[in-house]
Amino acid sequence: MSRARRLPRPLHPVAWWVWALGLAVAASRTTNPLLTGLVIAVAAVVVARRRPDAPWAAGFRMFLVLGLTVVAIRVVLRALLDGSADGHVLFTLPEVPLPEAAAGIRLGGPVTAEGLLAALYDGLRLAALIVCFGAASSLADPKRLLKHLPGALHELGVAATVAVAVAPQVVVSAGRVRRAHRLRGATVHRRHVLRALAFPVLEDALERSVALAAAMDARGYGRRAAVPASWRRATAVCTLAGLAGICVGTYGTLDATAPRALGLPVLAAGAALAAAGLLLAGRRVRRSIYRPEPWLAPEWGVAACGVLAAAVLVTSGATDALHPPLQPLTWPSLPPGPTVALLVAAAPGWIAPPPERTPAPADTAPATPAGRRAREVAAA
Amino acid sequence: MTRARRRTAAAAARARAALVAVAVAALGVSPAVPGLPAPAPAAAATDGPCTDPDGVTVVVDFQQLGGGVHVRCAPPPVTSGFDALQRAGISYRTALTQPGFLCRIADRPEDDPCVTTSPADAYWSYWLAPRGGTWCYSNFGAGNRVPPPGTVEGWSFALDAAATSVPPPSVAPPPPLPGVPPTPLPARDCTTPTSSAPPPTTGPAAPDAGGAGAAGGGAAPAAPGTASGGGGPGPAPGTPGTTTAGATPAPATTTTAPTAPGGTGAPAAPGDSRARDAAAATVDLGETGDTGSPVAVAAGAGLVATLGAAALVAARARRRPAPGAGP
């Protein structure tokens, strides 16, 4: 409503991930091609409307192609390896005779409408999952997502950020070394390319790391807040007991013969303990936050849309509407509840604030920090 | 002649329709298939065991599901275990992600969602037998096997059964037709119990052999002999056994009604449940779920197309340079 909401700003990355994960959960609960198709379309609309102009956000088309490839591979393999001969035979491929040991496997032979449709339904579901993750990764800045790691995982986050930054840096230093070679008028022989290029680049990387480490040290990275010994012990106990609980609980839920009490209750208790351990461990790290990201109404709305879609499809159960039967062949139906929930999941395309646009190169307007970083990476 | 040609033309038209349907479905527009006519059985299915020596008898035992025991005949030619069900007029459903796995017969059990394979403690087990023989657990899925003409197929619901005590159908396979030697099963189709010491995997079939009455008992030792000896339907090795079996069952034919072996039946199925099943044997074997309508498909496809178009328009709009931004 307010003007501030409509100002271009990046949405909180966690909100985008919650929305995308909700959509993915919804997609995994159904094989109805109408619903999985709807999931893909919803993700495409939101990405098309709210994708920022950063290079990391350009990959959605690739995810769409990947999803299509998955569908195609599934359908072709099913046509080749269609196990059952019953149903509506569409055409018959030449059959490759297999030895007796491969009983139950058939290569070639009749291809049925049921088999192809089953492959299509299943492939579409997988494609929808892929597209959901593609949507999340092209809507949310991965570096800003790392900022929201819990305090205890702060060091992991720093390591991941540095690691992510390595590849573009190597490209930059390789370019610098080659430019230096050219300026000196030296032509690098193919045989000496390792000595002439790799060592300077490695040296450059090492120097950069030392400089980065010094810079981080100067800014107080790696300092630990004073934490009493009892706290540290409690942290260790919580984390270890929590992890053990999660292991036992996972085993208990997966093994059908294990007692019920060993399943979900232990898993939940373990997760709670581990979370407590993380919270306690987070006290060691004191961070100030540079450019804090607000969690406002649009964030709530976007996250709620995803959660709603997941909740509706999970609570719908495994009905024929969500899993249209193929034997006998039936038309897939369009169950109203899940359909409306998925359509609501397209709302982030409108309720999220518009993304920041990188100004055209000729534009003299000051670039935003995100835009500048994006251009640096693009240049690299 | 003309009728045959007309039939092939109809089949071609059907195939074309199916092809178009799948092509359209692959494009994501509308998975339209149920418009296809189902592969119709050539002749009407009949109740009771086959009287045609080439027909495949199908026995369905609902066990604890409470639908009774049914014996039907699938007229020839039968091309697979599923085809036998279809030709016998018994509706079934396969799991969505495992099309070779049968999960429901006559829409039972209804609590099986039929998405993946049925749980290990509630599924339909698939049994084979020569006529007058004993049940044995199939080595093949129903879609991977061509039942030899004149044999018997059994479907028995296994609820909470351990791997070694899956109950076979609680009626013995019907006896051979008078004067027709029963077709043996190919040796690889199932592990037939050998004489008196059955392998543990076919445990449930063995006690049935002893208890299924004189006709079944007499034929049982002969069946493995013919199966392993000839491999094909050649009657040579098993002739003495099969002829005696063929001779004895004549008076026993009347006792092969679904409730017949009540006293002698398999140990896994208690007698009282069978009595209850017999009382509830009014299940409609042809019962199927709703086949839905293409209207929903059209509506859904329209929705997806609209959203997709909106996404394309939005993507185009952002690729166009903003007004006034260019040099």
XYZ file of C-alpha atoms in Angstrom:
707
model
C 0.000 0.000 0.000
C 2.579 2.514 1.097
C 4.976 4.054 -1.353
C 7.961 2.527 0.421
C 6.748 -0.947 -0.427
C 6.732 -0.260 -4.120
C 10.262 1.094 -4.137
C 12.579 -1.307 -5.940
C 14.446 -3.371 -3.408
C 15.611 -6.951 -3.261
C 13.304 -9.183 -1.272
C 14.763 -11.063 1.669
C 16.432 -14.179 0.147
C 15.029 -16.431 2.856
C 11.495 -15.400 1.832
C 12.171 -16.494 -1.754
C 13.579 -19.813 -0.597
C 10.618 -20.493 1.686
C 8.270 -19.752 -1.220
C 10.209 -21.980 -3.635
C 10.536 -24.844 -1.160
C 6.798 -24.672 -0.474
C 6.129 -24.881 -4.194
C 8.554 -27.809 -4.490
C 6.844 -29.661 -1.643
C 3.511 -29.076 -3.369
C 4.889 -30.430 -6.652
C 6.309 -33.517 -4.983
C 2.882 -34.410 -3.593
C 1.173 -34.846 -6.936
C 1.643 -36.564 -10.272
C -1.310 -34.777 -11.863
C 0.230 -33.196 -14.977
C -2.162 -30.248 -14.780
C -0.950 -29.407 -11.274
C 2.747 -29.986 -11.969
C 2.387 -27.930 -15.145
C 0.752 -25.221 -13.062
C 3.707 -25.274 -10.632
C 6.139 -24.767 -13.519
C 4.033 -21.965 -14.999
C 3.680 -20.229 -11.624
C 7.434 -20.350 -11.043
C 8.051 -19.004 -14.557
C 5.647 -16.079 -14.078
C 7.166 -15.045 -10.753
C 10.715 -15.316 -12.083
C 9.845 -13.355 -15.217
C 8.319 -10.541 -13.156
C 10.691 -10.354 -10.195
C 14.096 -11.572 -11.352
C 16.875 -9.054 -10.699
C 19.312 -8.136 -13.454
C 22.292 -9.880 -11.839
C 24.322 -12.529 -13.657
C 23.516 -15.165 -11.039
C 19.857 -14.628 -11.838
C 20.156 -15.465 -15.531
C 20.028 -19.224 -15.178
C 16.283 -19.848 -15.068
C 16.046 -20.668 -18.754
C 18.731 -23.311 -18.200
C 16.655 -24.897 -15.459
C 13.643 -24.962 -17.783
C 15.727 -26.712 -20.453
C 17.033 -29.146 -17.839
C 13.474 -29.955 -16.791
C 12.436 -30.557 -20.400
C 15.465 -32.825 -20.853
C 14.471 -34.834 -17.809
C 10.977 -35.336 -19.223
C 12.354 -36.316 -22.628
C 14.840 -38.805 -21.171
C 12.167 -40.430 -19.052
C 9.733 -40.774 -21.921
C 12.358 -42.179 -24.315
C 13.689 -44.657 -21.749
C 10.182 -45.782 -20.919
C 9.473 -46.311 -24.604
C 12.618 -48.429 -24.881
C 12.202 -50.334 -21.627
C 8.424 -50.439 -21.267
C 8.007 -53.457 -19.069
C 4.334 -54.161 -19.405
C 2.670 -55.117 -22.646
C -0.850 -54.408 -21.499
C -2.767 -51.300 -22.373
C -3.232 -49.298 -25.520
C -0.331 -50.159 -27.779
C 0.664 -47.085 -29.757
C 3.464 -48.583 -31.836
C 5.891 -51.453 -31.624
C 9.647 -51.042 -31.567
C 11.909 -53.856 -32.733
C 12.587 -56.037 -29.724
C 16.086 -57.061 -28.664
C 16.114 -60.596 -27.288
C 17.632 -60.742 -23.833
C 19.028 -63.765 -21.970
C 16.938 -65.640 -19.446
C 18.770 -63.988 -16.543
C 17.229 -60.666 -17.536
C 13.697 -61.990 -17.070
C 11.294 -59.129 -16.502
C 13.338 -56.675 -18.553
C 12.353 -56.036 -22.128
C 14.259 -53.952 -24.624
C 12.023 -52.609 -27.340
C 8.683 -54.178 -28.105
C 5.246 -52.629 -27.888
C 5.003 -49.105 -26.505
C 1.813 -48.342 -24.621
C 0.003 -45.072 -24.064
C -0.140 -45.900 -20.359
C 3.630 -46.324 -20.125
C 4.398 -43.098 -21.958
C 1.882 -41.136 -19.907
C 3.287 -42.550 -16.663
C 6.760 -41.457 -17.743
C 5.399 -38.046 -18.682
C 3.610 -37.579 -15.340
C 6.650 -38.628 -13.345
C 9.045 -36.617 -15.497
C 6.874 -33.506 -15.167
C 6.949 -33.832 -11.406
C 10.745 -34.016 -11.397
C 10.903 -31.109 -13.851
C 8.653 -29.072 -11.539
C 11.038 -29.707 -8.618
C 14.017 -28.645 -10.732
C 12.220 -25.512 -11.895
C 11.316 -24.600 -8.291
C 14.961 -24.702 -7.263
C 15.894 -22.813 -10.397
C 13.370 -20.138 -9.484
C 14.778 -19.804 -5.974
C 18.343 -19.531 -7.186
C 17.487 -16.903 -9.785
C 15.369 -14.833 -7.393
C 17.559 -14.892 -4.253
C 21.152 -13.670 -4.162
C 23.243 -16.633 -2.909
C 25.752 -14.350 -1.176
C 23.042 -12.516 0.701
C 21.532 -15.837 1.658
C 24.833 -16.839 3.271
C 24.541 -13.736 5.434
C 21.533 -15.278 7.129
C 23.273 -18.413 8.284
C 22.941 -18.918 12.052
C 25.817 -17.516 14.061
C 27.256 -20.927 14.844
C 27.735 -21.640 11.143
C 29.242 -18.217 10.591
C 32.704 -19.614 9.791
C 31.250 -22.045 7.278
C 29.478 -19.146 5.639
C 32.711 -17.149 5.418
C 34.497 -20.145 3.900
C 31.688 -20.653 1.367
C 31.704 -16.974 0.415
C 35.467 -16.994 -0.106
C 35.240 -20.235 -2.098
C 32.485 -18.861 -4.311
C 34.600 -15.800 -5.014
C 37.670 -17.837 -6.046
C 36.633 -18.789 -9.587
C 36.027 -15.271 -10.909
C 39.214 -14.130 -9.168
C 41.282 -16.810 -10.899
C 39.883 -15.703 -14.240
C 40.766 -12.118 -13.426
C 44.334 -12.948 -12.415
C 44.856 -15.174 -15.449
C 43.807 -12.279 -17.639
C 46.169 -9.947 -15.804
C 49.121 -12.304 -16.152
C 48.512 -12.736 -19.873
C 48.168 -9.017 -20.377
C 51.492 -8.507 -18.597
C 53.067 -11.096 -20.900
C 51.742 -9.356 -23.959
C 52.943 -5.949 -22.760
C 56.435 -7.346 -22.363
C 56.231 -8.662 -25.891
C 56.827 -12.216 -24.784
C 55.030 -14.966 -26.625
C 54.313 -17.900 -24.378
C 55.238 -21.177 -25.955
C 52.609 -23.836 -25.636
C 55.061 -26.059 -23.778
C 55.820 -23.438 -21.150
C 52.263 -22.371 -20.611
C 52.171 -24.013 -17.202
C 55.297 -22.296 -15.953
C 54.463 -19.027 -17.576
C 50.804 -18.844 -16.575
C 49.944 -21.246 -13.762
C 52.668 -20.213 -11.326
C 51.998 -16.481 -11.555
C 48.295 -17.148 -11.152
C 48.916 -19.370 -8.131
C 51.212 -16.803 -6.633
C 48.614 -14.150 -7.265
C 45.948 -16.272 -5.584
C 48.195 -16.806 -2.575
C 48.939 -13.125 -2.289
C 45.280 -12.295 -2.571
C 44.395 -14.798 0.152
C 46.986 -13.346 2.478
C 45.662 -9.889 1.762
C 42.100 -11.053 2.309
C 43.080 -12.744 5.570
C 44.791 -9.582 6.758
C 41.765 -7.514 5.814
C 39.421 -9.892 7.609
C 41.666 -9.949 10.657
C 41.719 -6.171 10.704
C 37.896 -6.193 10.676
C 37.744 -8.580 13.611
C 36.893 -11.855 11.910
C 37.716 -14.968 13.895
C 37.439 -13.253 17.263
C 35.515 -15.193 19.825
C 33.346 -13.645 22.444
C 34.223 -14.699 25.972
C 31.984 -17.619 26.830
C 32.134 -19.392 30.206
C 33.348 -22.993 30.208
C 29.968 -24.293 31.387
C 28.312 -22.748 28.332
C 30.823 -24.417 26.063
C 30.213 -27.776 27.711
C 26.457 -27.339 27.374
C 26.959 -26.482 23.708
C 28.976 -29.640 23.087
C 26.478 -31.851 24.933
C 23.490 -30.337 23.113
C 25.071 -30.645 19.678
C 26.313 -34.211 20.129
C 23.110 -35.472 21.756
C 21.069 -33.691 19.093
C 23.014 -35.276 16.246
C 22.762 -38.725 17.858
C 19.019 -38.189 18.298
C 18.630 -37.208 14.657
C 20.537 -40.343 13.552
C 18.468 -42.683 15.726
C 15.238 -40.919 14.790
C 15.971 -41.154 11.063
C 16.682 -44.848 11.432
C 13.499 -45.264 13.453
C 11.335 -43.554 10.842
C 12.845 -45.448 7.923
C 12.847 -48.924 9.465
C 9.312 -50.302 9.494
C 10.141 -52.859 12.180
C 11.507 -50.330 14.667
C 9.179 -49.304 17.515
C 7.115 -46.186 16.823
C 8.599 -44.321 19.795
C 12.019 -44.558 18.161
C 10.855 -42.682 15.085
C 9.400 -39.185 14.953
C 9.593 -38.356 18.713
C 13.328 -39.067 18.847
C 13.856 -37.244 15.563
C 12.004 -34.180 16.851
C 13.850 -34.225 20.176
C 17.185 -34.568 18.379
C 16.377 -31.689 16.045
C 15.362 -29.501 18.994
C 18.564 -30.323 20.876
C 20.676 -29.630 17.808
C 18.918 -26.307 17.295
C 19.576 -25.404 20.935
C 23.225 -26.367 20.442
C 23.452 -24.116 17.395
C 21.885 -21.224 19.299
C 24.315 -21.678 22.176
C 27.276 -21.965 19.841
C 26.134 -18.815 18.106
C 26.843 -16.875 21.270
C 30.563 -17.251 20.612
C 30.216 -15.149 17.511
C 29.270 -11.512 17.794
C 28.479 -9.978 14.471
C 27.363 -6.585 13.478
C 25.257 -6.576 10.374
C 26.169 -4.404 7.447
C 23.106 -3.231 5.534
C 20.513 -5.220 7.475
C 17.754 -6.666 5.362
C 14.282 -5.970 6.584
C 11.601 -8.643 6.878
C 8.449 -6.686 6.105
C 4.949 -7.439 4.921
C 5.980 -8.492 1.376
C 8.382 -11.047 2.853
C 5.610 -12.455 5.021
C 3.291 -12.561 2.032
C 5.753 -14.315 -0.283
C 6.686 -16.921 2.313
C 3.019 -17.486 3.210
C 2.116 -18.132 -0.439
C 4.637 -20.969 -0.645
C 3.678 -22.427 2.723
C -0.012 -22.318 1.765
C 0.579 -24.269 -1.455
C 2.589 -26.911 0.406
C 0.048 -27.169 3.223
C -2.939 -27.580 0.909
C -1.318 -30.305 -1.168
C 0.091 -32.175 1.817
C -3.230 -32.189 3.648
C -5.108 -33.292 0.515
C -3.656 -36.777 0.927
C -2.983 -39.268 -1.841
C -6.228 -39.062 -3.765
C -7.054 -39.877 -7.373
C -7.279 -36.156 -8.065
C -3.613 -35.709 -7.166
C -2.573 -39.007 -8.755
C -4.747 -39.621 -11.818
C -4.897 -43.376 -12.438
C -3.547 -44.707 -15.703
C -5.041 -48.166 -15.494
C -7.816 -47.708 -16.393
C -6.936 -44.519 -18.257
C -8.705 -41.511 -16.842
C -8.664 -37.829 -17.547
C -6.655 -35.909 -14.971
C -8.980 -33.721 -12.963
C -8.415 -30.207 -11.729
C -9.050 -30.366 -7.961
C -10.250 -26.893 -6.885
C -8.361 -26.639 -3.559
C -4.858 -27.387 -4.866
C -5.489 -25.358 -8.024
C -6.449 -22.238 -6.096
C -3.511 -22.742 -3.708
C -1.089 -22.959 -6.642
C -2.603 -19.887 -8.301
C -2.189 -18.001 -5.022
C 1.462 -19.070 -5.109
C 1.841 -16.891 -8.224
C 0.970 -13.795 -6.165
C 4.644 -13.053 -5.266
C 4.999 -11.900 -8.869
C 2.874 -8.938 -7.813
C 3.179 -8.542 -4.037
C 6.980 -8.651 -3.942
C 8.650 -5.287 -4.494
C 10.022 -4.887 -8.019
C 13.701 -5.826 -8.343
C 16.441 -3.273 -8.780
C 17.259 -2.812 -12.413
C 20.835 -2.285 -13.426
C 20.788 0.990 -15.327
C 21.799 0.914 -18.951
C 25.573 1.460 -19.475
C 25.095 5.005 -20.723
C 23.112 5.927 -17.650
C 25.014 8.128 -15.214
C 22.866 7.285 -12.199
C 24.947 5.911 -9.310
C 24.908 2.142 -9.431
C 23.677 0.273 -6.435
C 26.262 -1.845 -4.598
C 24.511 -4.988 -5.782
C 24.543 -3.755 -9.354
C 28.215 -2.811 -9.171
C 29.169 -6.193 -7.785
C 27.095 -7.833 -10.440
C 28.866 -5.910 -13.169
C 32.249 -6.801 -11.728
C 31.389 -10.465 -11.859
C 29.974 -10.046 -15.335
C 33.181 -8.376 -16.453
C 35.185 -11.208 -14.943
C -12.424 -60.919 -45.392
C -14.097 -57.535 -45.430
C -14.800 -57.835 -41.761
C -11.154 -58.544 -41.056
C -10.124 -55.565 -43.142
C -12.610 -53.382 -41.339
C -11.206 -54.569 -38.043
C -7.629 -53.722 -39.016
C -8.783 -50.319 -40.206
C -10.484 -49.732 -36.888
C -7.350 -50.817 -35.054
C -5.256 -48.452 -37.159
C -7.643 -45.601 -36.412
C -7.424 -46.410 -32.720
C -3.653 -46.427 -32.837
C -3.661 -43.104 -34.669
C -5.951 -41.582 -32.078
C -3.736 -42.846 -29.277
C -0.648 -41.526 -31.016
C -2.153 -38.093 -31.450
C -3.245 -38.157 -27.843
C 0.224 -38.938 -26.555
C 1.860 -36.452 -28.906
C -0.485 -33.776 -27.649
C 0.143 -34.871 -24.077
C 3.896 -34.717 -24.607
C 3.505 -31.104 -25.671
C 1.881 -30.483 -22.342
C -1.351 -29.258 -23.826
C -3.754 -31.954 -22.802
C -3.092 -35.553 -21.889
C -6.159 -36.764 -23.687
C -6.327 -40.495 -23.773
C -9.477 -41.879 -22.252
C -11.260 -41.155 -25.488
C -9.641 -44.281 -26.804
C -11.760 -47.349 -26.819
C -10.352 -49.962 -24.505
C -8.997 -53.089 -26.183
C -12.265 -54.954 -26.118
C -12.332 -58.641 -25.395
C -13.077 -60.677 -28.491
C -15.570 -62.891 -26.720
C -17.580 -62.421 -23.572
C -15.970 -63.510 -20.322
C -17.760 -66.321 -18.558
C -18.202 -67.156 -14.910
C -16.647 -70.310 -13.609
C -13.618 -72.185 -14.935
C -13.002 -72.264 -18.661
C -14.768 -74.840 -20.759
C -12.669 -73.852 -23.751
C -9.385 -75.808 -23.570
C -7.524 -72.678 -24.760
C -9.084 -70.273 -22.282
C -7.208 -69.041 -19.228
C -9.064 -69.447 -15.948
C -8.647 -66.535 -13.545
C -9.196 -67.001 -9.815
C -9.463 -63.910 -7.605
C -9.493 -64.333 -3.843
C -10.168 -61.141 -1.929
C -9.172 -62.831 1.354
C -9.559 -60.328 4.216
C -10.820 -57.609 1.863
C -14.196 -59.279 1.994
C -15.078 -59.728 -1.636
C -15.174 -63.493 -1.735
C -13.531 -65.858 -4.184
C -14.268 -65.596 -7.876
C -13.494 -67.929 -10.746
C -13.784 -66.568 -14.262
C -12.675 -67.518 -17.711
C -10.634 -65.345 -20.077
C -11.360 -66.384 -23.653
C -8.331 -66.871 -25.899
C -6.055 -65.379 -27.098
C -4.548 -64.116 -23.846
C -1.388 -62.073 -24.266
C -0.392 -61.347 -20.654
C -1.458 -61.813 -17.075
C -3.092 -58.383 -17.169
C -4.768 -59.236 -20.437
C -6.251 -62.335 -18.775
C -7.825 -60.119 -16.110
C -9.157 -57.755 -18.727
C -10.586 -60.511 -20.874
C -12.178 -62.097 -17.835
C -13.963 -58.806 -17.249
C -12.123 -58.083 -14.015
C -11.092 -54.470 -13.562
C -7.698 -53.786 -12.045
C -5.408 -50.877 -11.488
C -1.640 -50.607 -11.659
C 0.657 -48.366 -9.660
C 1.295 -45.038 -11.343
C 5.073 -45.092 -11.155
C 5.338 -48.874 -11.570
C 2.966 -49.755 -14.400
C 3.809 -53.451 -14.110
C 2.598 -53.613 -10.530
C -1.039 -54.424 -9.886
C -2.355 -52.557 -6.862
C -6.148 -52.926 -6.947
C -8.647 -55.428 -8.264
C -12.231 -54.238 -8.637
C -11.050 -51.011 -6.977
C -9.975 -52.824 -3.789
C -8.211 -52.149 -1.460
C -9.389 -48.576 -1.667
C -6.847 -47.266 0.820
C -3.964 -48.104 -1.524
C -3.195 -44.841 -3.333
C -1.717 -46.758 -6.288
C 1.123 -44.278 -6.716
C 4.083 -46.523 -5.959
C 4.142 -50.261 -5.325
C 1.791 -51.507 -2.627
C 3.171 -51.875 0.895
C 4.802 -55.216 1.683
C 2.068 -56.077 4.166
C -0.939 -55.486 1.909
C -0.614 -56.431 -1.739
C -2.066 -58.676 -4.413
C 0.027 -61.826 -4.879
C 0.148 -63.490 -8.286
C -0.144 -67.265 -8.517
C 0.031 -69.741 -11.366
C -1.156 -73.278 -11.777
C -1.851 -75.844 -14.439
C -5.396 -77.109 -14.405
C -5.774 -79.644 -11.670
C -2.344 -78.682 -10.334
C -1.254 -76.682 -7.340
C -0.727 -72.979 -6.929
C 2.771 -71.635 -7.143
C 4.025 -68.089 -6.715
C 4.902 -66.530 -10.062
C 8.476 -65.649 -10.877
C 7.218 -63.017 -13.300
C 5.077 -59.944 -13.148
C 1.666 -60.274 -14.713
C 2.688 -57.962 -17.550
C 5.834 -59.939 -18.371
C 4.290 -63.296 -18.912
C 2.120 -64.909 -21.541
C -0.132 -67.419 -19.780
C -0.115 -70.694 -21.728
C -3.617 -71.475 -23.032
C -5.527 -73.708 -20.671
C -3.669 -72.734 -17.514
C -4.923 -71.000 -14.382
C -4.019 -67.581 -12.958
C -4.603 -66.740 -9.327
C -4.758 -63.419 -7.516
C -4.792 -63.529 -3.763
C -4.660 -60.564 -1.423
C -1.804 -60.894 1.045
C -2.478 -58.937 4.218
C 0.183 -58.957 6.927
C 1.661 -62.094 5.418
C 5.284 -62.993 5.996
C 7.341 -63.611 2.872
C 7.127 -67.371 3.382
C 3.433 -67.588 4.220
C 1.689 -65.651 1.469
C -1.706 -67.297 1.121
C -2.476 -68.750 -2.309
C -6.077 -68.442 -3.542
C -8.152 -70.503 -1.176
C -9.733 -72.595 -3.902
C -7.730 -75.217 -5.718
C -7.143 -74.670 -9.429
C -10.057 -76.164 -11.367
C -9.533 -79.725 -12.573
C -8.608 -80.443 -16.170
C -11.372 -80.648 -18.729
C -12.459 -84.224 -19.362
C -10.305 -85.772 -22.032
C -8.003 -82.758 -22.359
C -4.525 -83.169 -20.844
C -3.755 -80.035 -18.792
C -1.198 -77.648 -20.252
C 1.888 -77.638 -18.025
C 3.475 -74.342 -16.996
C 6.883 -73.491 -18.422
C 9.518 -74.467 -15.873
C 10.804 -70.916 -15.556
C 7.436 -69.352 -14.792
C 7.438 -70.438 -11.211
C 9.282 -72.677 -8.824
C 6.967 -75.642 -8.703
C 7.209 -77.740 -5.545
C 9.227 -80.850 -6.315
C 7.577 -83.988 -4.966
C 7.265 -83.975 -1.167
C 10.101 -81.601 -0.249
C 9.123 -78.140 -1.464
C 11.647 -75.328 -1.459
C 10.959 -72.825 1.298
C 9.942 -70.067 -1.096
C 6.916 -72.004 -2.285
C 5.961 -73.154 1.178
C 2.371 -72.001 0.967
C 1.720 -74.017 -2.137
C 2.844 -77.314 -0.706
C 0.219 -77.895 1.989
C -2.426 -76.965 -0.503
C -1.282 -79.803 -2.715
C -1.995 -82.292 -0.012
C -5.283 -80.816 1.034
C -6.904 -79.851 -2.229
C -8.745 -83.072 -2.714
C -8.095 -86.252 -4.618
C -8.051 -84.686 -8.051
C -5.590 -81.965 -7.165
C -3.433 -84.320 -5.189
C -3.270 -86.772 -7.998
C -2.308 -84.202 -10.570
C 0.229 -82.353 -8.494
C 3.194 -84.713 -8.851
C 2.520 -85.008 -12.553
C 2.688 -81.301 -13.236
C 6.349 -80.788 -12.379
C 7.204 -83.862 -14.323
C 5.689 -82.559 -17.495
C 7.005 -79.075 -16.961
C 10.620 -80.026 -16.384
C 10.628 -82.944 -18.767
C 9.252 -81.432 -21.921
C 9.458 -77.722 -21.398
C 6.745 -77.411 -23.997
C 3.248 -78.721 -24.067
C 4.436 -82.088 -25.388
C 2.515 -84.740 -23.540
C 5.152 -87.461 -23.808
C 6.848 -87.512 -20.376
C 3.845 -86.716 -18.314
C 1.257 -88.699 -20.185
C 0.610 -91.355 -17.574
C 0.260 -88.807 -14.807
C -1.912 -86.429 -16.753
C -4.226 -89.102 -18.045
C -4.935 -90.365 -14.565
C -5.501 -86.835 -13.449
C -7.739 -86.253 -16.402
C -9.731 -89.315 -15.518
C -10.220 -88.710 -11.835
C -11.442 -85.140 -11.782
C -14.605 -85.840 -13.701
C -16.659 -86.450 -10.570
C -14.802 -83.684 -8.757
C -15.847 -80.969 -11.215
C -18.898 -80.162 -9.201
C -16.808 -79.456 -6.119
C -14.802 -76.618 -7.653
C -17.322 -73.940 -6.844
C -15.658 -71.060 -4.990
C -16.587 -72.376 -1.575
C -15.765 -76.000 -2.266
C -12.504 -76.667 -0.448
C -13.716 -75.062 2.731
C -12.635 -78.002 4.813
C -9.411 -78.737 3.026
C -8.162 -75.260 2.248
C -4.821 -73.575 2.639
C -3.593 -73.127 6.194
C -3.039 -69.392 5.844
C -6.700 -68.587 5.262
C -8.915 -69.426 8.196
C -12.169 -71.094 7.348
C -14.382 -68.539 9.007
C -13.078 -65.675 6.908
C -13.808 -67.672 3.825
C -17.331 -68.241 4.949
C -17.726 -64.520 5.480
C -16.236 -63.898 2.055
C -18.674 -66.289 0.466
C -21.507 -64.349 2.046
C -20.096 -61.072 0.761
C -19.320 -62.409 -2.683
C -21.485 -59.826 -4.352
C -18.573 -57.611 -5.407
C -18.757 -56.227 -8.923
C -15.527 -57.394 -10.536
C -15.885 -54.877 -13.333
C -16.090 -51.984 -10.908
C -13.838 -49.082 -11.803
C -13.394 -45.588 -10.539
C -14.615 -42.442 -12.235
C -12.917 -41.787 -15.571
C -13.215 -38.045 -15.253
C -13.926 -35.605 -18.037
C -11.870 -33.721 -20.607
C -13.366 -30.420 -19.478
C -11.050 -30.272 -16.473
C -8.096 -31.059 -18.708
C -9.019 -28.239 -21.047
C -9.470 -25.846 -18.119
C -6.139 -26.865 -16.588
C -4.310 -26.623 -19.882
C -5.862 -23.194 -20.418
C -4.657 -22.033 -16.999
C -1.139 -23.289 -17.615
C -1.078 -21.707 -21.068
C -2.329 -18.372 -19.713
C 0.317 -18.284 -16.997
C 2.999 -19.344 -19.462
C 1.963 -16.551 -21.832
C 2.050 -14.062 -18.945
C 5.582 -15.201 -18.111
C 6.662 -14.820 -21.750
C 5.163 -11.347 -21.992
C 6.885 -10.280 -18.762
C 10.221 -11.690 -19.960
C 9.871 -9.884 -23.317
C 8.964 -6.631 -21.602
C 12.104 -6.625 -19.487
C 14.351 -7.466 -22.413
C 13.104 -4.338 -24.204
C 15.218 -1.321 -23.141
C 13.472 1.000 -20.732
C 12.243 4.208 -22.405
C 14.852 6.931 -22.307
C 17.621 4.694 -21.034
C 19.355 4.192 -24.351
C 22.095 6.450 -25.684
